[in-house]
PDB file of C-alpha atoms in Angstrom:
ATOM      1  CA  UNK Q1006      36.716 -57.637-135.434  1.00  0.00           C
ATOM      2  CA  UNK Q1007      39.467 -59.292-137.858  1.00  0.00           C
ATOM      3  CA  UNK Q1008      38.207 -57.450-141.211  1.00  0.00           C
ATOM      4  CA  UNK Q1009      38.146 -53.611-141.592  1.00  0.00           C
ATOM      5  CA  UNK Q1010      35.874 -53.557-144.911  1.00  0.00           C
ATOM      6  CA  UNK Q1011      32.466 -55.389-145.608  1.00  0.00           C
ATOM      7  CA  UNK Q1012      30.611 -54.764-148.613  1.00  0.00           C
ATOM      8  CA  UNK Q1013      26.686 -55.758-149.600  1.00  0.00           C
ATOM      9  CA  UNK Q1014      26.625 -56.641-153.145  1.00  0.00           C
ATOM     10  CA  UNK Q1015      23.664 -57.582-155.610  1.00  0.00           C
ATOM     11  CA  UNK Q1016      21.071 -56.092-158.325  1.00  0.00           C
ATOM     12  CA  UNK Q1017      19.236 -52.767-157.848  1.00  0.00           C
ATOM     13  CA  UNK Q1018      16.080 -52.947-155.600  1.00  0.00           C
ATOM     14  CA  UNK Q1019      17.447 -55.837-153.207  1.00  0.00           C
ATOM     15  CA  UNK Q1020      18.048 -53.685-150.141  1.00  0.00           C
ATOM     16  CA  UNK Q1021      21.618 -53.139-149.961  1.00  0.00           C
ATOM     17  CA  UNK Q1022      21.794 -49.803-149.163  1.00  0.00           C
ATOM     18  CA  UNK Q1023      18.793 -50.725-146.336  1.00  0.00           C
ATOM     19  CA  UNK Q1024      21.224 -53.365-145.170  1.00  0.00           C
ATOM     20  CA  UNK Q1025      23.948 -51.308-144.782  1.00  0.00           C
ATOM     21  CA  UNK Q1026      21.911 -48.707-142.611  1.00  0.00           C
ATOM     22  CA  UNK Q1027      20.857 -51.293-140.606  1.00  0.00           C
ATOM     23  CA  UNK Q1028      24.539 -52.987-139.945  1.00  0.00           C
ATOM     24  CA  UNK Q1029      26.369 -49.333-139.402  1.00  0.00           C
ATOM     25  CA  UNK Q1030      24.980 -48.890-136.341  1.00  0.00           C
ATOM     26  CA  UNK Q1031      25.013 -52.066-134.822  1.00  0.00           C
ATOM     27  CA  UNK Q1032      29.029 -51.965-135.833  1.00  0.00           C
ATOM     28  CA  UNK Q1033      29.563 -48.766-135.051  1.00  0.00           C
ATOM     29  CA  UNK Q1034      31.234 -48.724-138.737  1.00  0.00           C
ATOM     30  CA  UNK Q1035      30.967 -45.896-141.088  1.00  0.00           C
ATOM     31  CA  UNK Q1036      28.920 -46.121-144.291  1.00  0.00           C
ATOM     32  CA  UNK Q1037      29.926 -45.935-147.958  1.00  0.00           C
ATOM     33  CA  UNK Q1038      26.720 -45.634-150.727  1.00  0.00           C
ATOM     34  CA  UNK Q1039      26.984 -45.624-154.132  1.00  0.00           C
ATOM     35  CA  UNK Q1040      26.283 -41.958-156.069  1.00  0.00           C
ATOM     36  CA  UNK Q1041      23.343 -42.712-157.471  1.00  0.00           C
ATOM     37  CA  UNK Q1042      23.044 -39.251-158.938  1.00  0.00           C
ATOM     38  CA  UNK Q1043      24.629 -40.364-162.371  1.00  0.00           C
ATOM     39  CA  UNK Q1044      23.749 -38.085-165.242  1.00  0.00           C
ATOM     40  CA  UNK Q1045      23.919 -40.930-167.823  1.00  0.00           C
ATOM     41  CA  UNK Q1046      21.337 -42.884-166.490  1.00  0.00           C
ATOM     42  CA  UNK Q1047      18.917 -41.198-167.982  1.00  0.00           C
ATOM     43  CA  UNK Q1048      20.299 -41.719-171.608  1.00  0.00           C
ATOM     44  CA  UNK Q1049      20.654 -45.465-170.638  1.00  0.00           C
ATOM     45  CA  UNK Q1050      17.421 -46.125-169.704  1.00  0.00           C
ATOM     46  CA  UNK Q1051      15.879 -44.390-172.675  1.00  0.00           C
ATOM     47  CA  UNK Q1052      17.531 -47.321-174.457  1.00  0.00           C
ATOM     48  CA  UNK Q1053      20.771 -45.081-175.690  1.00  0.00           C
ATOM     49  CA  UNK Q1054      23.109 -47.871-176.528  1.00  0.00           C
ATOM     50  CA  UNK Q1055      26.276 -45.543-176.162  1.00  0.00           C
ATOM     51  CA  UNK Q1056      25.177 -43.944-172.594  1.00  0.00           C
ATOM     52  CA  UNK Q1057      25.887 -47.779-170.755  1.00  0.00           C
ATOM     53  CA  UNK Q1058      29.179 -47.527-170.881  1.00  0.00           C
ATOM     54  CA  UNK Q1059      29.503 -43.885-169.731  1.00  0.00           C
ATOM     55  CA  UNK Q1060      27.245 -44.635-166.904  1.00  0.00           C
ATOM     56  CA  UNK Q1061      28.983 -47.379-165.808  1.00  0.00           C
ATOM     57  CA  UNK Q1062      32.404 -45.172-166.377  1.00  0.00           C
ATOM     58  CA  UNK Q1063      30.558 -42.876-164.228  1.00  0.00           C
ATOM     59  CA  UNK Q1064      30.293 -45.572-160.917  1.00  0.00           C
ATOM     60  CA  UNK Q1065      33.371 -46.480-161.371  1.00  0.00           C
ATOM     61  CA  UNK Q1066      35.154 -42.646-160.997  1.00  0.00           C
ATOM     62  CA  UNK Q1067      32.941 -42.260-158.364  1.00  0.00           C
ATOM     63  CA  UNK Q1068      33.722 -45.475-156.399  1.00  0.00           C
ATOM     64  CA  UNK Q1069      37.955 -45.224-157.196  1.00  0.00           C
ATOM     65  CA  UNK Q1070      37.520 -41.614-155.913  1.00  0.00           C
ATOM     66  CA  UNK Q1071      35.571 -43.207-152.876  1.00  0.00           C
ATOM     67  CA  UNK Q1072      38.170 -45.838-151.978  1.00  0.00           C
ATOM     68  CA  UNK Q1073      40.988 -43.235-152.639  1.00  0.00           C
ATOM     69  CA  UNK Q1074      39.434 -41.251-149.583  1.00  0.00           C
ATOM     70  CA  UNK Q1075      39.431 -44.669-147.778  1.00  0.00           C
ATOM     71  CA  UNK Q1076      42.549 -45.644-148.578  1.00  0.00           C
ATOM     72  CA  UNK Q1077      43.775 -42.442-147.042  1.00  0.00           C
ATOM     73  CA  UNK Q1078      42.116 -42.843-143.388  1.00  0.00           C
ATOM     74  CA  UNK Q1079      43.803 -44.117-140.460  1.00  0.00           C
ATOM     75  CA  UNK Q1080      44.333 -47.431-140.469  1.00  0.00           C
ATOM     76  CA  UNK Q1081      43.236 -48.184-136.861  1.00  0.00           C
ATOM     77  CA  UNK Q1082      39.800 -46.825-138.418  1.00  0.00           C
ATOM     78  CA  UNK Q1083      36.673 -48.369-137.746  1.00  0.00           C
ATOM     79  CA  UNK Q1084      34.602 -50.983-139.997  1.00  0.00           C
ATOM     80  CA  UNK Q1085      33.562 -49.411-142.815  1.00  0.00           C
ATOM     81  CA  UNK Q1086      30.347 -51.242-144.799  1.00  0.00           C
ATOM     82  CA  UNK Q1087      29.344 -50.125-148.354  1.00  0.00           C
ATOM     83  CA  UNK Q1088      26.836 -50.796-150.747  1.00  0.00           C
ATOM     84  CA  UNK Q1089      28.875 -51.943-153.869  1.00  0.00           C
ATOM     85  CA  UNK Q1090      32.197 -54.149-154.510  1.00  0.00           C
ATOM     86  CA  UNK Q1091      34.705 -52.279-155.682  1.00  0.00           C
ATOM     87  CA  UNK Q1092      37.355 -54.968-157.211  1.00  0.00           C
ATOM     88  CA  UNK Q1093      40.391 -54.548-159.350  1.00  0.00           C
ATOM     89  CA  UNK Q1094      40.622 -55.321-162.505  1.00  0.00           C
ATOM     90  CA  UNK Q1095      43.413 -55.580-164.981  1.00  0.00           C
ATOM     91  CA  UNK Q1096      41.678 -55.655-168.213  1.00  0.00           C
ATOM     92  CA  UNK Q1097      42.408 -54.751-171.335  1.00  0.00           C
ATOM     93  CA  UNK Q1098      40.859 -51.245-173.591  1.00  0.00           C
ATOM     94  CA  UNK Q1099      40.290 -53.454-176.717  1.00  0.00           C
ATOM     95  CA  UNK Q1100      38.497 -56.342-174.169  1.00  0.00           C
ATOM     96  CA  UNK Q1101      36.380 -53.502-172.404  1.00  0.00           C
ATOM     97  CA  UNK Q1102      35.322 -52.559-175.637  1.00  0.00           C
ATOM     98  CA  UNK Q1103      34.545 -56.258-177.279  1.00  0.00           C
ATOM     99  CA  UNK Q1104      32.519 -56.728-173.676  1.00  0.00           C
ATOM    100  CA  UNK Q1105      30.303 -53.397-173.553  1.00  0.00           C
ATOM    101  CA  UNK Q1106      29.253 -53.722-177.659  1.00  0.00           C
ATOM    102  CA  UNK Q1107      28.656 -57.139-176.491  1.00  0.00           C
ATOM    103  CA  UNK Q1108      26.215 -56.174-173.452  1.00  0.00           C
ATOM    104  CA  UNK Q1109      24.780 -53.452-175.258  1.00  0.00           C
ATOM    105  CA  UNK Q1110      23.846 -56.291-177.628  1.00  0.00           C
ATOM    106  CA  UNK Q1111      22.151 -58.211-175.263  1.00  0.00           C
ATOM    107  CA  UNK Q1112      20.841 -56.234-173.290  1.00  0.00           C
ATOM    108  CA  UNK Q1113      18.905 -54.065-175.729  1.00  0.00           C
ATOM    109  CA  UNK Q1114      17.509 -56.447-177.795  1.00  0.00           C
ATOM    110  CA  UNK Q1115      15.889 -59.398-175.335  1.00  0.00           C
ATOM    111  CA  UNK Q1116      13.329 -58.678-173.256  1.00  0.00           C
ATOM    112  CA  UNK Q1117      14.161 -61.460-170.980  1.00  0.00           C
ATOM    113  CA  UNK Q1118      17.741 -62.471-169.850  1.00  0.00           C
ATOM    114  CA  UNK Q1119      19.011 -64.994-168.397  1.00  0.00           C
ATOM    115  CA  UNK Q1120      20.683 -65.175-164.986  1.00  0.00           C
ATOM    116  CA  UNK Q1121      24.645 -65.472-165.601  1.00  0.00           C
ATOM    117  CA  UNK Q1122      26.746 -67.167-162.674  1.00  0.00           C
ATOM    118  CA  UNK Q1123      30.219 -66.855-162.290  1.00  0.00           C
ATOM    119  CA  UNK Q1124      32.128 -68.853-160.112  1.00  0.00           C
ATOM    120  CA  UNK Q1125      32.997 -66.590-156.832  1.00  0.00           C
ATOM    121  CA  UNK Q1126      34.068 -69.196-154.212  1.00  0.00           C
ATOM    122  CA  UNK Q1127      36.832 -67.370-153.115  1.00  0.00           C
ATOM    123  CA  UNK Q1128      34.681 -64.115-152.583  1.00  0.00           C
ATOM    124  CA  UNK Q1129      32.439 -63.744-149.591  1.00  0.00           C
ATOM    125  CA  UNK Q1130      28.604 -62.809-150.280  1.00  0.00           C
ATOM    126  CA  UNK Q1131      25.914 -62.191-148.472  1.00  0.00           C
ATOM    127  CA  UNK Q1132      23.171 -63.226-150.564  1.00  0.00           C
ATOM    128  CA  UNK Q1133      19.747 -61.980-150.591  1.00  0.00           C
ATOM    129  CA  UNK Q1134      17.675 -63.726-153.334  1.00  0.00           C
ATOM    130  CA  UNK Q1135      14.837 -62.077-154.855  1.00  0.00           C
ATOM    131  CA  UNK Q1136      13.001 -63.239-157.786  1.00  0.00           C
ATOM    132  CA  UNK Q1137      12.829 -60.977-161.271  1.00  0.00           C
ATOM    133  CA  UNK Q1138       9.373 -59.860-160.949  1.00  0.00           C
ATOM    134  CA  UNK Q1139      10.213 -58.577-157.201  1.00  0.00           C
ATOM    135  CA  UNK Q1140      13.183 -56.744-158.179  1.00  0.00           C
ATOM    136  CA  UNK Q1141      11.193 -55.428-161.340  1.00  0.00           C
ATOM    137  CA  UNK Q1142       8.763 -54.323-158.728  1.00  0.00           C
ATOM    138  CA  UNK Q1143      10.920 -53.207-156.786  1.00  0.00           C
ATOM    139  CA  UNK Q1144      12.524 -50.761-159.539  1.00  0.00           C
ATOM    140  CA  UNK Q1145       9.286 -49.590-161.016  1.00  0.00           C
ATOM    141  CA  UNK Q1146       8.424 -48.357-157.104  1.00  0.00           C
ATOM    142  CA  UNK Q1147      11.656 -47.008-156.427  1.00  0.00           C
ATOM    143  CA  UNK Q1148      11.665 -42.997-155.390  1.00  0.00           C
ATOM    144  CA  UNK Q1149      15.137 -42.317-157.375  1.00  0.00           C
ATOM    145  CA  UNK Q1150      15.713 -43.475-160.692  1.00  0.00           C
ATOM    146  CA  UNK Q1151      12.085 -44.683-161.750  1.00  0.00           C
ATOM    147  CA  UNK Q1152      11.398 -42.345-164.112  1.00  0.00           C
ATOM    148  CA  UNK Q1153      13.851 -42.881-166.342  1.00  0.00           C
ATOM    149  CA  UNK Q1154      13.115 -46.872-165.936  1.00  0.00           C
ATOM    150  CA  UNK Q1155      11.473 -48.299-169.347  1.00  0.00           C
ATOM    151  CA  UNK Q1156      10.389 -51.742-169.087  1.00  0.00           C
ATOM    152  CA  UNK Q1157      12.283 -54.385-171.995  1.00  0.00           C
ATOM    153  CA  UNK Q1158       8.831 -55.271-173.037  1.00  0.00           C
ATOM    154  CA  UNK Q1159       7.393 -51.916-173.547  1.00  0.00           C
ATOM    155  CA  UNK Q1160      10.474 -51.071-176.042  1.00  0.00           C
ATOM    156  CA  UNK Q1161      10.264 -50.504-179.458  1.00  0.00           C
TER     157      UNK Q1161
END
């Protein structure tokens, strides 16, 4: 195999963490999953403006401290296949800052969004589409996380 890293990308309630169980095995490749214990989410689905950025902080300690461990392994190790992209970024405090008030914005005051595409031609995906009333769904029947989930609509 020519590649030593593979990760499955996309919204919550897709299936990437399924995915990933499924390919391990038939790879023989060792699994990395997101923490999805993250004691901000709470806050942030409760519509706390202020907790989105500290749960997102929170992924991304959790993944650098993730990829440190990788980082660190032998490098004749074995495939490894995780749930989430970790990618560098070189961005600015003041941008960060102008970007989260601006998504906090957004996303607390529509109740519908619409899908934003960036241009990743020189990034692999796998793709799994799924429509936004199956991944709504799909959250609202989810064992972890659902009951801190409030619906857009149902916000006052």
């Amino acid at each position: 195999m020519k590649f030593k890293f593979l990760a499955v990308e996309g919204p919550i309630g897709v299936g990437k963490t399924s995915l990933v169980e499924r390919l391990a095995p038939r790879f023989d490749a060792r699994q990395v999953m997101e923490n999805v214990e993250n004691p901000f989410l709470e806050d942030f689905y409760r519509d706390r403006p202020a907790a989105a950025f500290q749960a997102q902080l929170f992924f991304l300690l959790n993944r650098y401290h993730q990829q440190r461990e990788l980082a660190q392994s032998d490098l004749f190790q074995q495939l490894t296949i995780a749930d989430y992209l970790f990618a560098k970024d070189k961005i600015s405090e003041a941008y960060i800052n102008e970007v989260n008030k601006a998504y906090n914005h957004f996303f607390f005051h529509y109740d519908a969004t619409s899908l934003l595409v960036i241009d990743t031609t020189d990034i692999d995906f796998v793709q799994r589409e799924a429509d936004m009333d199956d991944l709504v769904e799909r959250i609202e029947s989810m064992d972890r996380g659902v009951q801190y989930y409030v619906p857009l609509g149902s916000r006052e």
